[in-house]
Short mmCIF file of C-alpha atoms in Angstrom, two decimals:
data_model
loop_
_atom_site.label_atom_id
_atom_site.label_comp_id
_atom_site.label_asym_id
_atom_site.label_seq_id
_atom_site.Cartn_x
_atom_site.Cartn_y
_atom_site.Cartn_z
CA UNK A 1 -15.99 -18.09 3.95
CA UNK A 2 -18.14 -18.51 6.95
CA UNK A 3 -15.24 -19.86 9.11
CA UNK A 4 -13.85 -16.45 10.02
CA UNK A 5 -15.30 -13.46 11.83
CA UNK A 6 -15.06 -9.88 10.74
CA UNK A 7 -12.61 -7.22 11.88
CA UNK A 8 -12.83 -3.64 10.52
CA UNK A 9 -10.70 -0.50 11.68
CA UNK A 10 -11.67 2.98 10.65
CA UNK A 11 -10.41 6.43 11.24
CA UNK A 12 -11.87 9.79 10.59
CA UNK A 13 -10.66 13.45 11.34
CA UNK A 14 -13.19 15.72 12.94
CA UNK A 15 -13.41 19.38 11.75
CA UNK A 16 -12.67 20.33 15.30
CA UNK A 17 -9.35 18.69 15.25
CA UNK A 18 -7.50 21.12 13.11
CA UNK A 19 -8.19 24.56 11.31
CA UNK A 20 -7.61 22.96 7.95
CA UNK A 21 -9.91 20.05 8.32
CA UNK A 22 -13.12 20.51 6.36
CA UNK A 23 -16.39 18.60 6.70
CA UNK A 24 -17.37 16.37 3.83
CA UNK A 25 -16.35 13.09 2.41
CA UNK A 26 -12.91 11.78 3.50
CA UNK A 27 -9.97 12.87 1.21
CA UNK A 28 -7.19 10.72 0.07
CA UNK A 29 -5.02 11.47 3.31
CA UNK A 30 -7.73 10.30 5.60
CA UNK A 31 -8.53 7.25 3.52
CA UNK A 32 -4.88 6.22 3.56
CA UNK A 33 -4.68 6.79 7.26
CA UNK A 34 -7.63 4.50 7.82
CA UNK A 35 -6.51 1.73 5.50
CA UNK A 36 -2.81 1.74 6.82
CA UNK A 37 -4.16 1.47 10.50
CA UNK A 38 -6.41 -1.25 9.52
CA UNK A 39 -3.92 -3.15 7.55
CA UNK A 40 -1.20 -3.02 10.33
CA UNK A 41 -3.73 -4.67 12.73
CA UNK A 42 -5.25 -7.11 10.14
CA UNK A 43 -2.01 -8.32 8.64
CA UNK A 44 -0.37 -8.93 12.00
CA UNK A 45 -3.33 -11.37 12.72
CA UNK A 46 -3.60 -9.53 16.09
CA UNK A 47 -7.26 -10.85 16.37
CA UNK A 48 -7.75 -14.43 15.86
CA UNK A 49 -10.83 -14.20 13.70
CA UNK A 50 -11.38 -17.95 13.49
CA UNK A 51 -12.59 -17.71 17.21
CA UNK A 52 -15.28 -15.11 16.26
CA UNK A 53 -17.35 -17.88 14.66
CA UNK A 54 -20.83 -18.35 16.35
CA UNK A 55 -21.90 -21.14 13.83
CA UNK A 56 -19.72 -22.18 10.89
CA UNK A 57 -21.11 -20.92 7.57
CA UNK A 58 -24.16 -19.37 9.44
CA UNK A 59 -23.09 -16.62 11.77
CA UNK A 60 -19.97 -14.82 12.84
CA UNK A 61 -19.07 -11.94 15.22
CA UNK A 62 -17.91 -8.62 13.70
CA UNK A 63 -15.42 -6.47 15.68
CA UNK A 64 -15.18 -2.69 14.81
CA UNK A 65 -12.47 -0.40 15.90
CA UNK A 66 -13.29 3.24 15.11
CA UNK A 67 -10.83 5.97 15.62
CA UNK A 68 -12.01 9.50 15.86
CA UNK A 69 -9.26 12.26 15.78
CA UNK A 70 -10.30 15.21 18.09
CA UNK A 71 -7.06 17.16 18.31
CA UNK A 72 -4.14 16.95 15.72
CA UNK A 73 -0.52 16.99 16.34
CA UNK A 74 1.10 14.87 13.57
CA UNK A 75 1.61 11.24 13.22
CA UNK A 76 -1.93 9.96 13.25
CA UNK A 77 -0.87 6.62 11.82
CA UNK A 78 0.68 5.60 15.23
CA UNK A 79 -1.72 7.51 17.34
CA UNK A 80 -4.85 5.73 15.84
CA UNK A 81 -2.94 2.48 15.61
CA UNK A 82 -2.00 2.42 19.33
CA UNK A 83 -5.60 3.67 20.28
CA UNK A 84 -7.17 0.92 18.31
CA UNK A 85 -4.79 -1.70 19.67
CA UNK A 86 -5.24 -0.67 23.28
CA UNK A 87 -9.07 -0.62 22.82
CA UNK A 88 -9.03 -4.08 21.46
CA UNK A 89 -6.78 -5.33 24.17
CA UNK A 90 -9.18 -3.96 26.95
CA UNK A 91 -12.40 -4.75 25.32
CA UNK A 92 -15.02 -7.32 26.23
CA UNK A 93 -17.49 -8.51 23.68
CA UNK A 94 -20.95 -9.85 24.35
CA UNK A 95 -21.01 -13.68 24.24
CA UNK A 96 -23.24 -15.29 21.63
CA UNK A 97 -24.50 -18.79 21.47
CA UNK A 98 -26.21 -20.58 18.59
CA UNK A 99 -29.75 -21.49 19.92
CA UNK A 100 -32.63 -22.75 17.87
CA UNK A 101 -30.79 -21.83 14.53
CA UNK A 102 -30.36 -18.27 15.55
CA UNK A 103 -27.58 -16.34 17.35
CA UNK A 104 -28.61 -15.67 20.91
CA UNK A 105 -27.09 -13.25 23.29
CA UNK A 106 -25.90 -14.84 26.53
CA UNK A 107 -26.99 -12.59 29.35
CA UNK A 108 -24.28 -11.25 31.68
CA UNK A 109 -21.57 -13.11 29.99
CA UNK A 110 -18.60 -11.40 28.26
CA UNK A 111 -15.52 -12.72 26.47
CA UNK A 112 -12.27 -10.69 25.62
CA UNK A 113 -11.50 -10.26 22.00
CA UNK A 114 -9.28 -13.24 20.92
CA UNK A 115 -5.74 -11.81 20.76
CA UNK A 116 -2.85 -13.56 19.06
CA UNK A 117 -0.29 -10.90 19.03
CA UNK A 118 0.27 -7.20 19.69
CA UNK A 119 1.16 -5.13 16.63
CA UNK A 120 3.04 -1.85 17.02
CA UNK A 121 3.44 0.47 14.21
CA UNK A 122 6.36 2.91 14.11
CA UNK A 123 6.25 5.90 11.78
CA UNK A 124 9.40 7.76 10.80
CA UNK A 125 9.80 10.86 8.94
CA UNK A 126 12.74 11.68 6.69
CA UNK A 127 13.90 15.30 6.93
CA UNK A 128 16.87 16.09 4.67
CA UNK A 129 19.15 13.17 5.45
CA UNK A 130 17.83 12.80 8.95
CA UNK A 131 15.29 10.11 10.00
CA UNK A 132 13.05 11.03 12.92
CA UNK A 133 10.81 8.65 14.83
CA UNK A 134 7.22 9.83 15.77
CA UNK A 135 7.16 13.29 13.76
CA UNK A 136 5.15 15.77 15.73
CA UNK A 137 2.76 18.25 13.85
CA UNK A 138 5.48 20.71 12.73
CA UNK A 139 7.81 17.94 11.78
CA UNK A 140 5.03 16.30 9.81
CA UNK A 141 4.37 19.56 7.94
CA UNK A 142 7.97 19.77 6.99
CA UNK A 143 9.21 16.29 6.35
CA UNK A 144 10.12 15.04 2.70
CA UNK A 145 8.77 11.48 3.05
CA UNK A 146 7.70 9.10 5.74
CA UNK A 147 7.46 5.37 6.47
CA UNK A 148 5.28 3.51 8.68
CA UNK A 149 6.37 0.00 9.68
CA UNK A 150 4.21 -2.39 11.88
CA UNK A 151 5.93 -5.32 13.73
CA UNK A 152 4.29 -8.00 15.83
CA UNK A 153 5.17 -9.59 19.14
CA UNK A 154 7.85 -12.00 17.67
CA UNK A 155 9.61 -9.10 16.17
CA UNK A 156 8.50 -9.80 12.57
CA UNK A 157 7.56 -7.04 10.28
CA UNK A 158 3.98 -7.24 9.18
CA UNK A 159 2.85 -4.25 7.37
CA UNK A 160 4.59 -1.21 5.76
CA UNK A 161 3.67 1.95 3.95
CA UNK A 162 5.86 4.64 2.52
CA UNK A 163 4.37 8.03 1.74
CA UNK A 164 5.49 11.54 0.91
CA UNK A 165 7.10 12.99 -2.21
CA UNK A 166 10.66 11.75 -1.68
CA UNK A 167 12.31 8.40 -1.74
CA UNK A 168 14.48 6.19 0.57
CA UNK A 169 17.65 4.42 -0.14
CA UNK A 170 17.82 0.79 0.35
CA UNK A 171 20.13 1.15 3.35
CA UNK A 172 17.60 3.67 4.84
CA UNK A 173 14.71 1.10 4.35
CA UNK A 174 16.68 -1.53 6.14
CA UNK A 175 17.64 0.77 9.05
CA UNK A 176 14.08 1.93 9.36
CA UNK A 177 12.96 -1.74 9.59
CA UNK A 178 15.50 -2.19 12.57
CA UNK A 179 14.20 0.93 14.27
CA UNK A 180 10.73 -0.07 14.01
CA UNK A 181 11.32 -3.52 15.66
CA UNK A 182 13.51 -1.82 18.46
CA UNK A 183 11.09 1.18 19.19
CA UNK A 184 8.06 -1.14 18.70
CA UNK A 185 9.17 -3.42 21.39
CA UNK A 186 9.24 -0.50 23.97
CA UNK A 187 5.84 0.69 23.08
CA UNK A 188 4.44 -2.79 23.25
CA UNK A 189 5.10 -2.95 26.96
CA UNK A 190 3.08 0.24 27.38
CA UNK A 191 0.18 -1.21 25.24
CA UNK A 192 0.24 -4.38 27.51
CA UNK A 193 -0.98 -2.25 30.43
CA UNK A 194 -4.31 -1.82 28.55
CA UNK A 195 -4.72 -5.67 28.69
CA UNK A 196 -4.54 -5.37 32.60
CA UNK A 197 -7.24 -2.71 32.50
CA UNK A 198 -9.51 -4.99 30.60
CA UNK A 199 -9.26 -7.71 33.19
CA UNK B 1 -8.42 -9.41 1.07
CA UNK B 2 -8.54 -13.09 0.56
CA UNK B 3 -8.09 -16.13 2.88
CA UNK B 4 -4.62 -17.35 3.54
CA UNK B 5 -5.35 -21.12 3.22
CA UNK B 6 -2.90 -22.96 0.97
CA UNK B 7 -4.78 -25.72 -0.78
CA UNK B 8 -2.98 -24.87 -4.16
CA UNK B 9 0.58 -25.86 -4.71
CA UNK B 10 2.43 -22.57 -4.88
CA UNK B 11 5.93 -23.67 -5.07
CA UNK B 12 6.71 -27.28 -5.90
CA UNK B 13 9.90 -29.32 -4.83
CA UNK B 14 11.84 -28.05 -7.80
CA UNK B 15 11.33 -24.40 -6.89
CA UNK B 16 8.70 -23.92 -9.74
CA UNK B 17 5.74 -21.67 -8.99
CA UNK B 18 2.17 -22.15 -9.70
CA UNK B 19 2.48 -20.45 -13.13
CA UNK B 20 5.52 -22.11 -13.96
CA UNK B 21 8.05 -19.33 -13.16
CA UNK B 22 11.20 -19.70 -11.12
CA UNK B 23 11.32 -17.80 -7.85
CA UNK B 24 13.43 -14.97 -9.28
CA UNK B 25 11.56 -14.64 -12.52
CA UNK B 26 9.02 -12.04 -13.37
CA UNK B 27 6.09 -12.57 -15.60
CA UNK B 28 6.22 -11.65 -19.22
CA UNK B 29 6.42 -7.86 -19.54
CA UNK B 30 5.63 -5.85 -22.76
CA UNK B 31 5.64 -1.97 -22.73
CA UNK B 32 4.58 0.24 -25.57
CA UNK B 33 5.26 3.92 -25.55
CA UNK B 34 2.68 6.05 -27.31
CA UNK B 35 -0.54 4.84 -28.69
CA UNK B 36 -3.09 7.49 -27.66
CA UNK B 37 -3.66 10.27 -30.19
CA UNK B 38 -5.12 13.01 -27.98
CA UNK B 39 -2.86 12.60 -24.80
CA UNK B 40 0.41 14.31 -24.67
CA UNK B 41 2.13 11.06 -23.65
CA UNK B 42 0.87 7.47 -23.17
CA UNK B 43 2.01 4.00 -22.62
CA UNK B 44 0.51 0.55 -22.67
CA UNK B 45 1.74 -2.30 -20.45
CA UNK B 46 1.16 -5.97 -20.38
CA UNK B 47 2.53 -7.34 -17.11
CA UNK B 48 1.59 -11.03 -17.15
CA UNK B 49 -2.15 -10.86 -17.53
CA UNK B 50 -2.39 -7.28 -16.41
CA UNK B 51 -3.30 -4.88 -19.15
CA UNK B 52 -2.95 -1.20 -18.24
CA UNK B 53 -3.15 1.91 -20.40
CA UNK B 54 -1.97 5.10 -19.12
CA UNK B 55 -2.38 8.75 -20.67
CA UNK B 56 -0.62 11.92 -19.59
CA UNK B 57 -1.85 15.45 -20.25
CA UNK B 58 0.16 18.57 -19.36
CA UNK B 59 1.65 20.71 -18.15
CA UNK B 60 -1.49 22.39 -18.63
CA UNK B 61 -3.84 24.96 -16.75
CA UNK B 62 -5.04 23.70 -13.36
CA UNK B 63 -8.87 23.29 -12.84
CA UNK B 64 -10.00 24.01 -10.23
CA UNK B 65 -7.67 27.09 -9.97
CA UNK B 66 -7.14 26.99 -6.19
CA UNK B 67 -5.09 23.69 -6.52
CA UNK B 68 -2.38 25.51 -8.47
CA UNK B 69 0.93 26.28 -6.85
CA UNK B 70 2.85 29.36 -7.78
CA UNK B 71 6.18 27.80 -7.08
CA UNK B 72 5.92 24.58 -9.01
CA UNK B 73 3.63 22.54 -11.16
CA UNK B 74 1.66 19.90 -9.49
CA UNK B 75 1.24 16.21 -10.33
CA UNK B 76 -2.18 14.47 -10.29
CA UNK B 77 -2.76 10.84 -10.63
CA UNK B 78 -5.91 8.84 -11.03
CA UNK B 79 -5.76 5.07 -10.78
CA UNK B 80 -8.93 3.37 -11.98
CA UNK B 81 -10.23 0.06 -12.80
CA UNK B 82 -12.64 -0.35 -15.54
CA UNK B 83 -15.76 -2.46 -14.75
CA UNK B 84 -14.70 -5.44 -16.71
CA UNK B 85 -11.03 -5.64 -15.38
CA UNK B 86 -11.84 -8.36 -12.87
CA UNK B 87 -14.07 -11.38 -12.75
CA UNK B 88 -16.94 -9.91 -10.81
CA UNK B 89 -18.11 -6.59 -12.20
CA UNK B 90 -16.35 -3.69 -10.44
CA UNK B 91 -18.45 -0.57 -9.64
CA UNK B 92 -16.91 2.16 -11.82
CA UNK B 93 -16.97 4.69 -9.02
CA UNK B 94 -13.52 5.05 -7.36
CA UNK B 95 -13.23 2.84 -4.28
CA UNK B 96 -11.20 3.66 -1.26
CA UNK B 97 -8.53 1.13 -2.55
CA UNK B 98 -8.14 3.07 -5.82
CA UNK B 99 -8.05 6.45 -3.99
CA UNK B 100 -5.05 5.00 -1.94
CA UNK B 101 -3.31 3.54 -4.90
CA UNK B 102 -3.59 6.85 -6.81
CA UNK B 103 -1.99 8.59 -3.77
CA UNK B 104 0.96 6.19 -3.44
CA UNK B 105 1.55 6.28 -7.19
CA UNK B 106 1.55 10.02 -7.22
CA UNK B 107 3.97 10.09 -4.33
CA UNK B 108 6.19 7.50 -6.09
CA UNK B 109 6.38 9.59 -9.32
CA UNK B 110 6.83 12.96 -7.61
CA UNK B 111 10.59 12.53 -6.79
CA UNK B 112 11.12 11.59 -10.44
CA UNK B 113 9.40 14.60 -12.28
CA UNK B 114 10.83 18.06 -12.41
CA UNK B 115 7.75 20.36 -12.33
CA UNK B 116 9.46 23.44 -10.76
CA UNK B 117 9.90 24.76 -14.26
CA UNK B 118 6.19 24.77 -14.82
CA UNK B 119 4.64 26.79 -12.07
CA UNK B 120 0.87 27.20 -11.91
CA UNK B 121 0.33 24.12 -14.15
CA UNK B 122 -0.64 20.55 -13.57
CA UNK B 123 0.50 17.34 -15.13
CA UNK B 124 -2.36 14.78 -15.15
CA UNK B 125 -1.70 11.05 -15.18
CA UNK B 126 -4.65 8.81 -15.96
CA UNK B 127 -4.22 5.11 -15.37
CA UNK B 128 -6.88 2.65 -16.61
CA UNK B 129 -6.51 -0.99 -15.60
CA UNK B 130 -8.18 -2.92 -18.53
CA UNK B 131 -7.46 -6.28 -17.05
CA UNK B 132 -6.23 -7.00 -13.57
CA UNK B 133 -4.21 -10.15 -12.27
CA UNK B 134 -2.32 -9.06 -9.13
CA UNK B 135 0.51 -6.42 -9.01
CA UNK B 136 -1.48 -3.78 -10.94
CA UNK B 137 -0.12 -0.83 -8.82
CA UNK B 138 3.55 -1.84 -9.90
CA UNK B 139 2.52 -2.38 -13.50
CA UNK B 140 0.62 0.96 -13.56
CA UNK B 141 3.57 2.82 -12.02
CA UNK B 142 6.08 1.43 -14.56
CA UNK B 143 3.77 2.44 -17.38
CA UNK B 144 2.99 5.84 -16.01
CA UNK B 145 6.85 6.52 -16.01
CA UNK B 146 7.15 5.70 -19.50
CA UNK B 147 3.99 7.70 -20.38
CA UNK B 148 5.51 10.75 -18.46
CA UNK B 149 8.73 10.40 -20.49
CA UNK B 150 6.72 10.03 -23.67
CA UNK B 151 5.01 13.26 -22.83
CA UNK B 152 8.30 15.07 -22.65
CA UNK B 153 8.13 15.87 -18.93
CA UNK B 154 11.56 16.52 -17.62
CA UNK B 155 12.40 13.72 -15.30
CA UNK B 156 15.44 12.86 -12.95
CA UNK B 157 14.88 9.17 -13.52
CA UNK B 158 12.20 6.71 -14.52
CA UNK B 159 10.51 4.83 -11.63
CA UNK B 160 10.44 1.13 -12.30
CA UNK B 161 8.35 -1.09 -10.22
CA UNK B 162 7.96 -4.77 -9.32
CA UNK B 163 6.53 -6.63 -6.32
CA UNK B 164 8.45 -9.21 -4.11
CA UNK B 165 6.69 -11.35 -1.67
CA UNK B 166 6.76 -14.51 0.39
CA UNK B 167 5.02 -17.72 -0.94
CA UNK B 168 5.48 -21.04 0.79
CA UNK B 169 8.17 -19.67 3.10
CA UNK B 170 10.28 -18.55 0.12
CA UNK B 171 10.98 -14.96 -1.11
CA UNK B 172 9.87 -14.59 -4.75
CA UNK B 173 9.81 -11.96 -7.34
CA UNK B 174 6.58 -10.52 -8.91
CA UNK B 175 3.77 -12.03 -6.86
CA UNK B 176 0.78 -12.84 -9.08
CA UNK B 177 -2.92 -12.96 -8.19
CA UNK B 178 -2.97 -16.59 -6.83
CA UNK B 179 0.19 -15.91 -4.89
CA UNK B 180 -1.19 -12.62 -3.42
CA UNK B 181 -4.41 -14.45 -2.24
CA UNK B 182 -2.86 -17.39 -0.86
CA UNK B 183 0.78 -16.28 -0.22
CA UNK B 184 2.18 -14.95 2.94
CA UNK B 185 3.37 -11.48 2.02
CA UNK B 186 3.27 -8.97 -0.69
CA UNK B 187 5.72 -6.08 -0.97
CA UNK B 188 5.23 -3.67 -3.96
CA UNK B 189 8.38 -1.69 -4.73
CA UNK B 190 8.93 1.47 -6.85
CA UNK B 191 12.65 2.24 -7.50
CA UNK B 192 14.59 4.83 -9.55
CA UNK B 193 17.72 2.82 -10.67
CA UNK B 194 19.94 5.60 -11.39
CA UNK B 195 19.26 7.72 -8.19
CA UNK B 196 19.05 4.32 -6.17
CA UNK B 197 16.01 5.58 -4.54
CA UNK B 198 12.97 3.65 -3.43
CA UNK B 199 9.85 5.76 -3.98
CA UNK B 200 7.15 3.24 -3.52
CA UNK B 201 7.07 0.73 -0.86
CA UNK B 202 4.27 -1.21 0.79
CA UNK B 203 4.03 -4.42 2.53
CA UNK B 204 1.19 -6.67 3.93
CA UNK B 205 1.94 -10.17 5.37
CA UNK B 206 4.44 -11.21 8.08
CA UNK B 207 8.22 -11.29 7.35
CA UNK B 208 11.19 -11.80 9.72
CA UNK B 209 13.76 -9.10 9.65
CA UNK B 210 16.08 -11.02 7.39
CA UNK B 211 13.17 -11.97 5.02
CA UNK B 212 12.33 -8.22 4.92
CA UNK B 213 15.78 -7.18 4.00
CA UNK B 214 15.95 -9.98 1.44
CA UNK B 215 12.34 -9.04 -0.01
CA UNK B 216 13.70 -5.40 -0.53
CA UNK B 217 16.74 -6.70 -2.36
CA UNK B 218 14.83 -9.13 -4.57
CA UNK B 219 12.22 -6.33 -5.41
CA UNK B 220 14.92 -3.84 -6.28
CA UNK B 221 16.68 -6.42 -8.59
CA UNK B 222 13.21 -7.04 -10.21
CA UNK B 223 12.84 -3.26 -10.81
CA UNK B 224 16.14 -3.20 -12.61
CA UNK B 225 14.64 -5.82 -15.07
CA UNK B 226 11.57 -3.68 -15.54
CA UNK B 227 13.72 -0.60 -16.05
CA UNK B 228 15.50 -2.04 -19.14
CA UNK B 229 12.05 -2.84 -20.63
CA UNK B 230 10.93 0.59 -19.98
CA UNK B 231 14.07 2.09 -21.72
CA UNK B 232 13.55 -0.25 -24.70
CA UNK B 233 9.94 0.83 -25.11
CA UNK B 234 11.06 4.41 -25.44
CA UNK B 235 13.91 3.54 -27.79
CA UNK B 236 11.52 1.60 -29.91
CA UNK B 237 9.32 4.52 -30.35
CA UNK B 238 11.92 7.22 -30.73
CA UNK B 239 14.91 5.51 -32.36
CA UNK B 240 13.48 2.32 -33.83
CA UNK B 241 10.70 1.56 -36.33
CA UNK B 242 8.01 1.27 -33.61
CA UNK B 243 6.98 4.90 -33.91
CA UNK B 244 3.61 6.17 -34.77
#
């Protein structure tokens, strides 16, 4: 398995972000958040991990995207996902070379993270029979169920997670898929600005 | 989790998959309602090579007490894999994956159960995966629905679950472990056939928007197959000679 680099995306909620957040190990909500955000970026193959290899079967580069929520107003799925995506688009990683059987840092050399596509997650909440895009804190607290759909630059759907204690009809699921691609395309244009910052 | 390289023949030219199934054919499914003496309701499922046991307790007093709700009963779900359920020994402590699956299964069952008649109580669903072979969350959810019905919990409908996916550029029903590791997409679906409601839906892997719609359709059709087997399991226990 030494022909691919490592990518890990995390998310945590700080106690100062909301009065109900407590210290201690993460609960199911936060674990789900971190896993859904990670899955969206991972499954879209945004980062070409095959380019993160320093020496095959010997040494690879790891890329970490750590989200820290400092102030809460609903829909952390999208907030964390965009933050991580924008950070990845604008980051420069140190360059490593394989010298004398060991990874060696190349001084004053940086490379951008190898990007293959820009994933955009779109979270929709279902309140009664209405579907709202990007539920804010109040909507998040009162919605019946939610769905997070991530699409890539080609308009393909690459990750999805339903949550909340109600269901969706098959028509609603199809409708949400279309909304996520349409809304995602607009947000992708904003995320592309991050790429210019990094250059 | 795994790599996406396709060295194995996942789908041959006759449309036969690596385990001999057709594209729209689920694995062998066997469900038995009951079986556990101490639990209020239980079910055992064999879904291909998955073997899962589910026990339900409640409605009963809530511990710790602050978790209780004065308006309604609460549902608690624990999905757990025993150490010998997979090839490499699994640490018995609950992993982040198991915590997430517990949560999605809980949220998939919540629209089905009617706990408002049992305020201040909890219904506990304990899912133990004894042997895992891809698609455990769907098998677990299907068995949990039967176990809840077996426990006599009032329900609007049973949740049936089955995965759809994309393997060798083809949408297939019920993705197995090999197809999950080497395939292109996996979409577990939980569905209530009478209410026509999707209560569990996840996806990883890239699908075009047409494939996405087809995947949902194939998965829902698969759930209907599972639903018939769930009903038969309950009929066998309560109206047949399979009772205990």
